[in-house]
Every structure is written in C-alpha cells, then in structure tokens.
CSV table of C-alpha atoms in Angstrom, one decimal:
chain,number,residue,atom,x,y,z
A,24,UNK,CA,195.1,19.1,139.3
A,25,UNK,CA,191.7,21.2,138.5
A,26,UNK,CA,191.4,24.2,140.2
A,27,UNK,CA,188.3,24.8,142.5
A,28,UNK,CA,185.7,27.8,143.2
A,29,UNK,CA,186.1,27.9,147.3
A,30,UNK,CA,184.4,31.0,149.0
A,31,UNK,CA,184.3,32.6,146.1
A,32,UNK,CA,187.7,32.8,144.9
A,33,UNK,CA,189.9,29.8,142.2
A,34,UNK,CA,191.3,27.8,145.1
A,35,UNK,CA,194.8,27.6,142.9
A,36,UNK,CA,196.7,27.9,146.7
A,37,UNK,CA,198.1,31.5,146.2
A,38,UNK,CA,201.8,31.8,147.8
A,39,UNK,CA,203.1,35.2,148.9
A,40,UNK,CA,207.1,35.3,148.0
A,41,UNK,CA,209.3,38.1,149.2
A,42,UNK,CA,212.5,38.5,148.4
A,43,UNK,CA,214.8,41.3,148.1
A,44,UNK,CA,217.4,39.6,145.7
A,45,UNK,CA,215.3,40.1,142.2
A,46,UNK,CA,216.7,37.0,140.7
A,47,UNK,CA,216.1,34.9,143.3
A,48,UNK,CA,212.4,36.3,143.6
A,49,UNK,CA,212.4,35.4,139.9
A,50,UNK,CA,213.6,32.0,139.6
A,51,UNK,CA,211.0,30.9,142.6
A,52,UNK,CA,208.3,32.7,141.2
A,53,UNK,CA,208.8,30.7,137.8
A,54,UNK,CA,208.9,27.3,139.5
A,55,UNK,CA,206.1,28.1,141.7
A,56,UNK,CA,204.1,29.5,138.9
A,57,UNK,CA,204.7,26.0,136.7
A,58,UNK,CA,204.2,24.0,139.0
A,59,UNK,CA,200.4,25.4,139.0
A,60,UNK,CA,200.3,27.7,142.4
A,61,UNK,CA,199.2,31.6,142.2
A,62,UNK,CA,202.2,33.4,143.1
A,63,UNK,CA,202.7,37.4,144.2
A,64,UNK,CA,206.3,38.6,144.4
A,65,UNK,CA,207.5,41.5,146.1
A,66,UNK,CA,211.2,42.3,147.0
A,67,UNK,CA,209.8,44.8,149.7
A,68,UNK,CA,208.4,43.6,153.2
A,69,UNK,CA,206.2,46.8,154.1
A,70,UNK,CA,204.5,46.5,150.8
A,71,UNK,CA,204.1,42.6,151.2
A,72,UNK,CA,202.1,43.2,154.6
A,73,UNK,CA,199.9,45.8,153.2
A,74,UNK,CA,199.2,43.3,150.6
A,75,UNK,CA,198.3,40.4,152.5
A,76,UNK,CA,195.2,41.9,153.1
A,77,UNK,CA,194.2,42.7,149.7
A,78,UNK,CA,195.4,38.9,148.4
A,79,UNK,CA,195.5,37.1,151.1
A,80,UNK,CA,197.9,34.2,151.0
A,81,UNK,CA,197.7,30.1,151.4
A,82,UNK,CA,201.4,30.2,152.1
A,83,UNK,CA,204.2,32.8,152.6
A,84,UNK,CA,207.7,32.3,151.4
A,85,UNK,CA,210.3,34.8,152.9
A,86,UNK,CA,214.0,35.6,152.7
A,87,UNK,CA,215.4,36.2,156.2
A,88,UNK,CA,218.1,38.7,155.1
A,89,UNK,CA,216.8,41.6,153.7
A,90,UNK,CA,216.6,45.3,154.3
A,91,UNK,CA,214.2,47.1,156.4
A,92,UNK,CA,211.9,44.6,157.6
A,93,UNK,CA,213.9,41.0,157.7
A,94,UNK,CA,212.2,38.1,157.6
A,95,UNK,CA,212.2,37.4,161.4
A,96,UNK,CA,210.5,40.9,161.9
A,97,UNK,CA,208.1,40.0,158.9
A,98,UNK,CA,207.0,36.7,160.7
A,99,UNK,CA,206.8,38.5,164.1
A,100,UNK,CA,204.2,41.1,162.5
A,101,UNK,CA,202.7,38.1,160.5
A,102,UNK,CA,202.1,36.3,163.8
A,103,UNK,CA,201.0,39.2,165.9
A,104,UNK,CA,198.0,39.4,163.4
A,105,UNK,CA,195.3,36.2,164.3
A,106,UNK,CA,194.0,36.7,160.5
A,107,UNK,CA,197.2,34.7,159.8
A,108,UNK,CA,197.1,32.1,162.6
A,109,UNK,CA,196.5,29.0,160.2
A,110,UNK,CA,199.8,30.9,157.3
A,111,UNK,CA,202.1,28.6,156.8
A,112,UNK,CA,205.7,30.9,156.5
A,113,UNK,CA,208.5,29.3,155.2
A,114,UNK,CA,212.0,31.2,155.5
A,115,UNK,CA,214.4,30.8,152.7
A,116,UNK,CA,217.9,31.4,154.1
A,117,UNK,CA,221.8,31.5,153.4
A,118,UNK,CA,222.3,32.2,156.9
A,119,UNK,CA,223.6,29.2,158.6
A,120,UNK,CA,221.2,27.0,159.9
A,121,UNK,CA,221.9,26.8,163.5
A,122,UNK,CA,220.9,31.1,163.4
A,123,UNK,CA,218.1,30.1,161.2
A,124,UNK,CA,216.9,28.4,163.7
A,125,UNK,CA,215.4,32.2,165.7
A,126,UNK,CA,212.7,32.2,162.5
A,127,UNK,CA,211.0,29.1,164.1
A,128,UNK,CA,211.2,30.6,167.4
A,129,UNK,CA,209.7,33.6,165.9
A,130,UNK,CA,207.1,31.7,164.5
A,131,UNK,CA,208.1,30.6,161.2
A,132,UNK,CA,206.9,26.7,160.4
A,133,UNK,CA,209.7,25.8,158.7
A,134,UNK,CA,213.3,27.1,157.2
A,135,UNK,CA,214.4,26.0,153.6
A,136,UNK,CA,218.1,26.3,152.9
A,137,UNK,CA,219.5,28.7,149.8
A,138,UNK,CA,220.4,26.9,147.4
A,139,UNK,CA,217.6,24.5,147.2
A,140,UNK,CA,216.7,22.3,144.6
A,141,UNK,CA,213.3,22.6,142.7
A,142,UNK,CA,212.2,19.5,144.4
A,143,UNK,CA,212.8,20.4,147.9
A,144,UNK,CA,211.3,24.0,147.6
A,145,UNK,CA,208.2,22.2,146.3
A,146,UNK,CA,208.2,19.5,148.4
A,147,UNK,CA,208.4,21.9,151.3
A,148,UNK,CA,205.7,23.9,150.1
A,149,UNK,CA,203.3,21.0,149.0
A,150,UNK,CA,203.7,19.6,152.6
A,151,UNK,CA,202.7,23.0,154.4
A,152,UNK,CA,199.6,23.8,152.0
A,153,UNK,CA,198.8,20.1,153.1
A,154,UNK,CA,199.1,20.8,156.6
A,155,UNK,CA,196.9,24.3,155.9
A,156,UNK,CA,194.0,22.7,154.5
A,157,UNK,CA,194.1,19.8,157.4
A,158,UNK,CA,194.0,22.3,160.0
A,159,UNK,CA,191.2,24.6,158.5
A,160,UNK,CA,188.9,21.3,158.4
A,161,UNK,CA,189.8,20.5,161.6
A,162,UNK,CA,188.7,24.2,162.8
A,163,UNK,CA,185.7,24.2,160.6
C-alpha cells in the first residue's frame, strides 16, 4: 500500500498508543510500525492529550489501567473535545470483559482483550481506520 499526500500531510493513518507498561507499548508499537501505520507512543495520558493536537491521530489505542488518567477518563476527555468526534479509540484491557464493557459506555468504539494476537490487534485496527475514512466521506 502507497502512501498518499492528503491535506498536506503522508496519509500513512497515524495511531496514537498509550500505554503505561513500556513493554507492552513496545511490542504494539513494533507491529503497528511493520505493518506500515505511523505510530506515537507514550506511557503517559496528560502528555498523550497535549499531543493530539500537535499529531493529530487517525486512531487511538489505550490501556484502561494506568495511573493518573485511566483510559476511561482519557476517552471521556477525548470525547468531550468535537475535534475528535470521527477518533476511532480502541481500549486494550486485562480487566475482565464484562468491566470493560464502562469504556464503550464512555465512548470507546471498541475493547481488545490483553493478550491479543498480532492478527486480532490489526484486524481491529484495520476495521476502525476503515470505518474512519467511510464516515469522513460521508460528512464531506
């Protein structure tokens, strides 16, 4: 897949990941990374939000446990911004799934499971960049 000039910028669908577990951060940034996205880690939420604006993202991966800001407050502050109406977030979680389940109510768009398998974490995230660009044709 050829990347594209759009609006100025390599349209290589950049993904946000935070994470506060380094290794973790790591190994998702490497299979992201080779599998051709543009990825920006950060194991800290507050600096992930001020960076969003900076780099903003086609997709944001975030851990639900972590210090500080967890990912159900990230998504919250995410959503309460319209900038980021048409962000795809996917939570990545060892919580069980049934609690899990409060990140879609806080506006999450879907929940992947820790461990996950290099397929499913990119099958996951090709299927919400897909729904991304269908709804930014659909609003203009």
């Amino acid at each position: 897949m050829k990347p594209a000039i759009v609006g100025g910028r390599l349209d290589t669908n950049r993904i946000l990941i935070v994470d506060d577990a380094p290794e973790i951060l790591s190994i998702t940034d490497a299979i992201l990374s080779s599998a051709g996205y543009e990825t920006i880690a950060y194991t800290d939420g507050s600096i992930a939000l001020q960076i969003m604006n900076l780099l903003p993202p086609d997709l944001i991966i975030l851990d639900v446990n972590m210090p500080q800001i967890d990912g159900f407050e990230m998504t919250r502050r995410i959503r309460s911004n319209s900038v980021w109406d048409l962000t795809p977030i996917l939570l990545f979680t060892s919580l069980d799934r049934s609690q899990a389940v409060l990140g879609l109510e806080c506006g999450a768009d879907d929940i992947l499971s820790k461990p996950a398998s290099i397929d499913e974490l990119l099958g996951k995230v090709s299927l919400l960049l897909h729904s991304r660009h269908r709804q930014q044709l659909r609003a203009g």
